[in-house]
mmCIF file of C-alpha atoms and ligand atoms in Angstrom:
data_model
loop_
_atom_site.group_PDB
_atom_site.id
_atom_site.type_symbol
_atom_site.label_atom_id
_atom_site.label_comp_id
_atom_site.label_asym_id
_atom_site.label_seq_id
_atom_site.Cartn_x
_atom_site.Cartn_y
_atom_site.Cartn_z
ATOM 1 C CA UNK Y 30 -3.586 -7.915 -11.140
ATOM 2 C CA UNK Y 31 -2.656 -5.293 -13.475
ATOM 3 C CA UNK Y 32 0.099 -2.844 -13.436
ATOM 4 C CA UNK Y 33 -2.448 0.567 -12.224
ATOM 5 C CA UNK Y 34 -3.475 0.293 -8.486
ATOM 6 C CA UNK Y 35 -5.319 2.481 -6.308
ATOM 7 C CA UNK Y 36 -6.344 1.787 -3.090
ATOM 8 C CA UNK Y 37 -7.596 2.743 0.124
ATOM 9 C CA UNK Y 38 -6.154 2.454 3.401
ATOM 10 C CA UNK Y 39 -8.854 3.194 5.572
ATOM 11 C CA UNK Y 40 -6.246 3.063 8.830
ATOM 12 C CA UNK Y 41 -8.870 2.506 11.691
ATOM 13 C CA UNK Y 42 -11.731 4.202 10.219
ATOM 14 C CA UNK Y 43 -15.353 2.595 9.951
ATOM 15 C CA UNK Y 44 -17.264 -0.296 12.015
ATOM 16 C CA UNK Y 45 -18.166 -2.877 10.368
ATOM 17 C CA UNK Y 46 -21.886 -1.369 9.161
ATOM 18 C CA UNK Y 47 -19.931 1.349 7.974
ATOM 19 C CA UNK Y 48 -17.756 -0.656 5.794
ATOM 20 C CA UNK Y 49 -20.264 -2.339 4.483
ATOM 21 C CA UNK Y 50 -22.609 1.111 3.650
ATOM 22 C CA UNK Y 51 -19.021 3.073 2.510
ATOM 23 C CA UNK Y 52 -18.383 -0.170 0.242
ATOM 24 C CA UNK Y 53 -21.902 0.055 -1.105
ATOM 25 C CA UNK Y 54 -21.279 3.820 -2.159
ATOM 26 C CA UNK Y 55 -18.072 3.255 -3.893
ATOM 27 C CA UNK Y 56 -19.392 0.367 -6.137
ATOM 28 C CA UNK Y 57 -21.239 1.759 -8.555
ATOM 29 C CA UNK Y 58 -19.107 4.879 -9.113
ATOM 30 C CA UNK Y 59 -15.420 1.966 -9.657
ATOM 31 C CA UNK Y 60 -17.703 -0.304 -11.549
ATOM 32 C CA UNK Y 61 -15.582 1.115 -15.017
ATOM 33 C CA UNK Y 62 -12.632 1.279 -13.550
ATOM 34 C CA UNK Y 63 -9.710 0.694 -15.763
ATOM 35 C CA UNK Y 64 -7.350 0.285 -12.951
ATOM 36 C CA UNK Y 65 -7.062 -2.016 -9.796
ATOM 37 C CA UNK Y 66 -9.438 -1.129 -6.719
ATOM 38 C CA UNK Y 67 -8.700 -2.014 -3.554
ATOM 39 C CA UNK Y 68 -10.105 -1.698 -0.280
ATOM 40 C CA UNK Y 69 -7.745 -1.905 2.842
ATOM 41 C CA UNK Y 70 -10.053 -2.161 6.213
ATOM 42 C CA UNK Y 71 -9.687 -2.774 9.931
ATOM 43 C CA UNK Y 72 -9.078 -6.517 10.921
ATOM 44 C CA UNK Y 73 -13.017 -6.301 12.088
ATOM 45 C CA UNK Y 74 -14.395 -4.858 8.732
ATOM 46 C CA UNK Y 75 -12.713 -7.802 6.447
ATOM 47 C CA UNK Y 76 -15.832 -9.992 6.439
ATOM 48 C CA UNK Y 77 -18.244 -7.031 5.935
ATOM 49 C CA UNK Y 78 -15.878 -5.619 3.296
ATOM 50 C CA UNK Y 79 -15.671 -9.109 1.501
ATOM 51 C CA UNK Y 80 -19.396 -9.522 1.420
ATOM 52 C CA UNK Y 81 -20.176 -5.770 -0.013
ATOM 53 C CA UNK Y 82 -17.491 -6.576 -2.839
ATOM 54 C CA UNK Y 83 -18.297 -9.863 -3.706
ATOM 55 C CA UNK Y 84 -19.254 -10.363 -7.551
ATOM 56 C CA UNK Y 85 -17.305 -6.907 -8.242
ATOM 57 C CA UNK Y 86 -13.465 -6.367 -8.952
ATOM 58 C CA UNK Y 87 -12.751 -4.585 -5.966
ATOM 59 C CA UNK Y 88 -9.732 -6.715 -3.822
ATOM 60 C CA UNK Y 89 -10.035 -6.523 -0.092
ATOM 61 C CA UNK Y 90 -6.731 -5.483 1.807
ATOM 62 C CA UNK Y 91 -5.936 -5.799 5.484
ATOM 63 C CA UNK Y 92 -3.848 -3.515 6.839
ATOM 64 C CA UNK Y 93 -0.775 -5.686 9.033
ATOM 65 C CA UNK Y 94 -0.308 -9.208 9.382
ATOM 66 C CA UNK Y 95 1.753 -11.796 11.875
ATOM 67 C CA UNK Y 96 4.102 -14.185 10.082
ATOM 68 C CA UNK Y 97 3.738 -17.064 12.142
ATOM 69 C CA UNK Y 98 0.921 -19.579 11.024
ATOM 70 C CA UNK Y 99 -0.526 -19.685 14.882
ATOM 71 C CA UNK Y 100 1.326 -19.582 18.372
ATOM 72 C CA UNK Y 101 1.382 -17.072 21.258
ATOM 73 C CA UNK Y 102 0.717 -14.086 19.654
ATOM 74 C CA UNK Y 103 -1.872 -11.945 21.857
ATOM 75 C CA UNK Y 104 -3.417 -9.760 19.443
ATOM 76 C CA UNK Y 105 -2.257 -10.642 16.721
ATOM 77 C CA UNK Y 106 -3.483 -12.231 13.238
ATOM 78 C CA UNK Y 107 -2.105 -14.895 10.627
ATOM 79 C CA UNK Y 108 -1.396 -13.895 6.937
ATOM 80 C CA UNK Y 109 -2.784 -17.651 6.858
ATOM 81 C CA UNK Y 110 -6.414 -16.343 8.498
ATOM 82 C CA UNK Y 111 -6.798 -14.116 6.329
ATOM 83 C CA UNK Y 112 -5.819 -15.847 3.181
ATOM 84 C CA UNK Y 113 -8.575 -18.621 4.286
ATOM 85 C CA UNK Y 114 -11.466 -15.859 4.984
ATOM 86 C CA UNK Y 115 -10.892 -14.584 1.007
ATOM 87 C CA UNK Y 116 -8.524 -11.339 1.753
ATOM 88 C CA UNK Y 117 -6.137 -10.890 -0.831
ATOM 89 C CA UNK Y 118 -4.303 -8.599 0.474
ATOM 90 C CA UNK Y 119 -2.396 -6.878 3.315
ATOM 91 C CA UNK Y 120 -0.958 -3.519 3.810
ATOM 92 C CA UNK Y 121 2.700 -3.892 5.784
ATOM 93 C CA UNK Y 122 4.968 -1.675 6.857
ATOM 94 C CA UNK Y 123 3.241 1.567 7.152
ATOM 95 C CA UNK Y 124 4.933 4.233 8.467
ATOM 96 C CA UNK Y 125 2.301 4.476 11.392
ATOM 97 C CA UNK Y 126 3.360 0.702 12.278
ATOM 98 C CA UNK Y 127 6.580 1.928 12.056
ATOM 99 C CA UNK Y 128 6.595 5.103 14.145
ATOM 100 C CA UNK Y 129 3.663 3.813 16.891
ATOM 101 C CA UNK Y 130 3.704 0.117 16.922
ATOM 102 C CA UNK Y 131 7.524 -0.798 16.829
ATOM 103 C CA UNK Y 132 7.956 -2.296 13.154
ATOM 104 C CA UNK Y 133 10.813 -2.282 11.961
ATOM 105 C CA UNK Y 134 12.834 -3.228 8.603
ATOM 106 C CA UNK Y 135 13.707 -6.725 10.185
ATOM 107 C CA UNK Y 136 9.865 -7.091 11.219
ATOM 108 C CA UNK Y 137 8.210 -6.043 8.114
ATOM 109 C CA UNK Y 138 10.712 -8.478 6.309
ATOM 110 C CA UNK Y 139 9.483 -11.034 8.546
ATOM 111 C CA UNK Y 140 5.655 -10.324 7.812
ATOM 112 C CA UNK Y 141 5.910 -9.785 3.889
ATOM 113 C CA UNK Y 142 7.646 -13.554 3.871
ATOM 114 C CA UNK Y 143 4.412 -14.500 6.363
ATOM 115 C CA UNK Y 144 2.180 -13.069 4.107
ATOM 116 C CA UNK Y 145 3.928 -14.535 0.511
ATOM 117 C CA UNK Y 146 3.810 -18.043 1.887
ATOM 118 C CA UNK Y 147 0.209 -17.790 2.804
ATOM 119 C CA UNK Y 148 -0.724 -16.490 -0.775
ATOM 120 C CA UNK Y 149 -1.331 -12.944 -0.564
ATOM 121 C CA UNK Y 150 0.036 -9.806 -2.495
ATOM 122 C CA UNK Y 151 1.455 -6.981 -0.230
ATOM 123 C CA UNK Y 152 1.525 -3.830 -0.450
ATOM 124 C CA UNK Y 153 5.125 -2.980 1.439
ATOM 125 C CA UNK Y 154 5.307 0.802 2.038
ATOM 126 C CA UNK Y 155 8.286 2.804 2.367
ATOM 127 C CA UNK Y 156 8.967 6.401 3.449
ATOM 128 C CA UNK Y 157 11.335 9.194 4.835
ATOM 129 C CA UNK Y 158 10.547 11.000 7.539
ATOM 130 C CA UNK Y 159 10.935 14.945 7.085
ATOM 131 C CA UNK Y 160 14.338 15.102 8.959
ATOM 132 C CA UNK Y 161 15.502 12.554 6.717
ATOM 133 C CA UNK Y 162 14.875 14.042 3.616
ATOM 134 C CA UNK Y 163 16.155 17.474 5.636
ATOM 135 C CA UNK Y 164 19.746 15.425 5.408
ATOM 136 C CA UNK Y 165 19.383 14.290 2.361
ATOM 137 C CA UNK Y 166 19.249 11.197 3.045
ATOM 138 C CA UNK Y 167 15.811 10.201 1.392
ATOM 139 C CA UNK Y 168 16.981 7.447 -0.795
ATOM 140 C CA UNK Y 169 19.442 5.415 1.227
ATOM 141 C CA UNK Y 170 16.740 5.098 3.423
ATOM 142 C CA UNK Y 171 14.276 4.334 1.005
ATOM 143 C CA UNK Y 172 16.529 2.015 -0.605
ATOM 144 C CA UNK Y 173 17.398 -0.191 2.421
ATOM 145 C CA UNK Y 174 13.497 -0.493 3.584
ATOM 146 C CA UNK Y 175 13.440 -1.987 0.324
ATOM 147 C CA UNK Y 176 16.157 -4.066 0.191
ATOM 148 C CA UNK Y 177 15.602 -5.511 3.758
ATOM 149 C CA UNK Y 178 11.810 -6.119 3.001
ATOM 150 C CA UNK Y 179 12.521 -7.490 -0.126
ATOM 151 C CA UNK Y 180 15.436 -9.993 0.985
ATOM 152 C CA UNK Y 181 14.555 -13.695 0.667
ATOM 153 C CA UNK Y 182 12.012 -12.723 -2.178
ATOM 154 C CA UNK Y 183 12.234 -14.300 -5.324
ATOM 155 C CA UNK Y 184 11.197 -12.664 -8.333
ATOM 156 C CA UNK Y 185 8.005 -14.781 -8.769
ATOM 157 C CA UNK Y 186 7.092 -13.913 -5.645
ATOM 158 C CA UNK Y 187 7.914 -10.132 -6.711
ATOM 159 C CA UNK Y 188 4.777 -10.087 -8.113
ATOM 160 C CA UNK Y 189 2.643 -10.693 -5.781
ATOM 161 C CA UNK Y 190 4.819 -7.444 -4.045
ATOM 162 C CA UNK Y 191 3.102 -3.812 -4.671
ATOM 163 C CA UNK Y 192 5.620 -0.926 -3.368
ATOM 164 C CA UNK Y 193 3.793 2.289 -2.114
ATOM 165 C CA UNK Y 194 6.494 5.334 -1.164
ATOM 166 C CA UNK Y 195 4.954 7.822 1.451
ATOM 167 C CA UNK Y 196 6.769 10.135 2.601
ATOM 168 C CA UNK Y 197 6.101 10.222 6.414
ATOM 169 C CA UNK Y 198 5.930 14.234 6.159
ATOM 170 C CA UNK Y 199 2.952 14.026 3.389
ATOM 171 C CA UNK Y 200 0.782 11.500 5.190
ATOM 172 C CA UNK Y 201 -1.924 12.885 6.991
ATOM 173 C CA UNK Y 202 -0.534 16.450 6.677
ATOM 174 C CA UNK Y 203 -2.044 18.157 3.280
ATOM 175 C CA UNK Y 204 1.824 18.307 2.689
ATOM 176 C CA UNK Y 205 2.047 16.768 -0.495
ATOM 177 C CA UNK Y 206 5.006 15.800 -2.587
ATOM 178 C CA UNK Y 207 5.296 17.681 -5.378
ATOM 179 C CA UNK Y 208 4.822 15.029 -8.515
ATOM 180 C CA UNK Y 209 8.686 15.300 -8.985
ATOM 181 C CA UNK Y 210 9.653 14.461 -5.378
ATOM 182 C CA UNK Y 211 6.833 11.575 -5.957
ATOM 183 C CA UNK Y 212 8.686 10.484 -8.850
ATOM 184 C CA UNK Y 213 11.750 11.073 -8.468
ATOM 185 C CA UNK Y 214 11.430 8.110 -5.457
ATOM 186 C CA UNK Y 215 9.363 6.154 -7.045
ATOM 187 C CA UNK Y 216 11.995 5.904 -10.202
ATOM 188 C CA UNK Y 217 14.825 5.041 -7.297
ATOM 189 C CA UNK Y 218 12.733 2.446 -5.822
ATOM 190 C CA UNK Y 219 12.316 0.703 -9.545
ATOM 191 C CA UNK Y 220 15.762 1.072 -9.964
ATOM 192 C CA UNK Y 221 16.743 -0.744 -6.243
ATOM 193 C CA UNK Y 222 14.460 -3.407 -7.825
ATOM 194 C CA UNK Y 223 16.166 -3.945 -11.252
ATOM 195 C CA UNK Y 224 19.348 -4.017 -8.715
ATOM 196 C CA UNK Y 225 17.563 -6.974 -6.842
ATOM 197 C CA UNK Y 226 16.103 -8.489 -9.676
ATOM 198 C CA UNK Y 227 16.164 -7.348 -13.293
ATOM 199 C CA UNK Y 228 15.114 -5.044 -15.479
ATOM 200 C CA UNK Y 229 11.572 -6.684 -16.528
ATOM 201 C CA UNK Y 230 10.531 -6.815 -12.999
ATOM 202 C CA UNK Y 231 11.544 -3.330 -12.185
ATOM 203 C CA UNK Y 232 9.274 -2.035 -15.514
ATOM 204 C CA UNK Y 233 6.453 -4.735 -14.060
ATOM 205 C CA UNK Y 234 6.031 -3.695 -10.869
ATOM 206 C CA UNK Y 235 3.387 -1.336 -9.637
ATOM 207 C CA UNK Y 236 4.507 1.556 -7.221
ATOM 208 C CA UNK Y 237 2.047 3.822 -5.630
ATOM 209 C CA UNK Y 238 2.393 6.988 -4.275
ATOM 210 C CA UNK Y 239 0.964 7.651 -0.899
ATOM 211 C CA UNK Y 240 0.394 10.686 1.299
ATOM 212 C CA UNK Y 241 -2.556 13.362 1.130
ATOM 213 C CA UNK Y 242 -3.504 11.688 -2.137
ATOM 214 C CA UNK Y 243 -6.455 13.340 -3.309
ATOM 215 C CA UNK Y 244 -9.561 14.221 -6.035
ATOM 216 C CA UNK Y 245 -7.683 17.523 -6.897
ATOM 217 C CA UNK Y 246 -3.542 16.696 -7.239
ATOM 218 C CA UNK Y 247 -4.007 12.810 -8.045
ATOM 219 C CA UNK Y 248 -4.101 13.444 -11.722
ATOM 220 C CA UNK Y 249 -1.064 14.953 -11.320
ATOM 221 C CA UNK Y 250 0.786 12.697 -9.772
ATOM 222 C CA UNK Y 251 -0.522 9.864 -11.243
ATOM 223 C CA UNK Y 252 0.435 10.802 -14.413
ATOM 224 C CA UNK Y 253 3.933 10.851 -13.633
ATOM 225 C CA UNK Y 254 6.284 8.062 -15.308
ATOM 226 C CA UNK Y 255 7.142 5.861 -12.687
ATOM 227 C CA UNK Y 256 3.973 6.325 -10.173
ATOM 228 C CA UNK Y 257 1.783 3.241 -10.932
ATOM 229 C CA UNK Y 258 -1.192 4.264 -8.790
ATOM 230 C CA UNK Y 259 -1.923 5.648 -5.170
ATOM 231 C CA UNK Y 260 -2.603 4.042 -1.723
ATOM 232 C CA UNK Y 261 -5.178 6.488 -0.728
ATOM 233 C CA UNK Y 262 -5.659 7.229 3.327
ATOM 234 C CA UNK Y 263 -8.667 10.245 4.410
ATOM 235 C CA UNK Y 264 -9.979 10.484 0.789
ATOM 236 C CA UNK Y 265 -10.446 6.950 0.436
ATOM 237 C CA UNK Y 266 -13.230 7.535 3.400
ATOM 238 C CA UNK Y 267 -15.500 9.662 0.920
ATOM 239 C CA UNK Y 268 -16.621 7.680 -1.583
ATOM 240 C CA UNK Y 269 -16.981 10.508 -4.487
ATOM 241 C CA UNK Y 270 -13.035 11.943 -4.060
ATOM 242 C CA UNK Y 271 -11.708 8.163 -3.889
ATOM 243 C CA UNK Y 272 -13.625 7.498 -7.481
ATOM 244 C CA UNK Y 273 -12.448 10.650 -8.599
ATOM 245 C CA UNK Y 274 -9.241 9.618 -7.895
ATOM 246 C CA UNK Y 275 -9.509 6.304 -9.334
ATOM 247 C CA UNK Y 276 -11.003 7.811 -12.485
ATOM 248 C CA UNK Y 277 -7.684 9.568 -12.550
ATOM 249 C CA UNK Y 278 -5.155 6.911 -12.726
ATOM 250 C CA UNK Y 279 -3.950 6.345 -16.238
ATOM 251 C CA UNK Y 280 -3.670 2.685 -17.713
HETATM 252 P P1 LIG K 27 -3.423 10.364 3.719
HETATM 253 O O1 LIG K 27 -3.907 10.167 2.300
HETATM 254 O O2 LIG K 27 -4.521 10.589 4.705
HETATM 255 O O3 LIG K 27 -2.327 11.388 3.787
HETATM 256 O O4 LIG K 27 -2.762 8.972 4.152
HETATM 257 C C1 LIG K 27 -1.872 8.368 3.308
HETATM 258 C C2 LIG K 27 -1.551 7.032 3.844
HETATM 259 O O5 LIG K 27 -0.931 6.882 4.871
HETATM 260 C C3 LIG K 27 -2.038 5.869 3.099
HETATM 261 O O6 LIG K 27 -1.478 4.696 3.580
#
């Protein structure tokens, strides 16, 4: 993996045909991509979404994961399933598992050890919610997500770890973050890391910004210092604005 990522969270978007056709449209348009591509689809679209990118670069993502092996889990699926089926990677701790689905700092600790031991990269997000950043309180609580879903990780596994901030506020809204509230995060969430860890694998690790993302402001906020790509949610579903974006990242 390199250090530029962007990819899509398609959140539950697209059947499985649709996958497969919306995969088939972005292909040819990433093909040159300089940076990372990935694709994160429903639990249902992973098998259409592996077959549409096989032969290219672009890395399949899943979007939540259990972090038992098996057991008595209605509803629920295995980092290990998907690790055997060819996904290499999972989405966890998004805000919307968060806010809707009871997910918690513990939990998503839980799951990113789940998914580690079964061989995939994460992508852990983090986020403030408006009132939050109202109090000022934006980076202790973007700090201890981190530090809780980071705790038991060892800095080999670290890089297997992606960290995408999104602001709760920005997602879904057209409220972006201004590129210096992007980076200004993103630089506090390398420097919990080099806390954690050191300072290589702060300057190694990819962080992604995340929340209305699109074709017109990701230049922008992709070209900031510490924002290492984008995890992309309603423009990743149109195929021309999430190569735009792509085509945007730096290297
Ligand atoms: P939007 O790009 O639709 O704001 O969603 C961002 C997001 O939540 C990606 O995980």
């Amino acid at each position: 993996m390199g250090k530029y990522v962007i990819a899509g969270n398609w959140k539950m978007n697209k059947t499985p045909a649709e996958a497969t056709a919306l995969i088939n449209e972005i292909k040819p348009l990433v093909a040159d991509a300089k940076v990372d591509v990935i694709v994160g689809v429903p639990f249902i679209d992973l098998q259409a979404a592996l077959d549409a990118t096989k032969g290219t670069k672009i890395g399949v993502a899943a979007q939540n994961c259990h972090w038992e092996k098996s057991g008595a889990f209605t509803g629920e699926i295995a980092a290990e399933m998907l690790k055997e089926m060819g996904v290499g990677y999972v989405i966890l701790g998004h805000s919307e598992r968060r806010t809707y689905f009871g997910d918690t700092n513990e939990s998503v600790q839980k799951r990113v050890r789940g998914a580690l031991d079964a061989g995939l990269t994460v992508i852990l997000c983090v986020g403030e919610y408006l009132e939050q950043r109202e109090q000022g309180i934006t980076g202790e609580i973007v700090a201890t997500q981190v530090k809780v879903a980071l705790g038991g990780v060892s800095a080999e596994e670290l890089k297997r770890v992606i960290i995408a901030y999104e602001p709760v506020w920005a997602i879904g809204t057209g409220k972006t973050a201004t590129a210096e509230q992007a980076n200004e995060v993103c630089a506090l969430i390398r420097d919990v890391v080099k806390g954690l860890y050191n300072e290589a694998a702060a300057k190694e690790l990819t962080i992604q910004y995340g929340g209305s993302m699109n074709a017109k402001n990701a230049e922008e906020l992709l070209a900031q210092s510490d924002v290492d790509g984008g995890l992309i949610g309603g423009a990743a579903l149109k195929a021309p604005d999430f190569s735009t974006i792509v085509h945007a990242a730096k290297v």
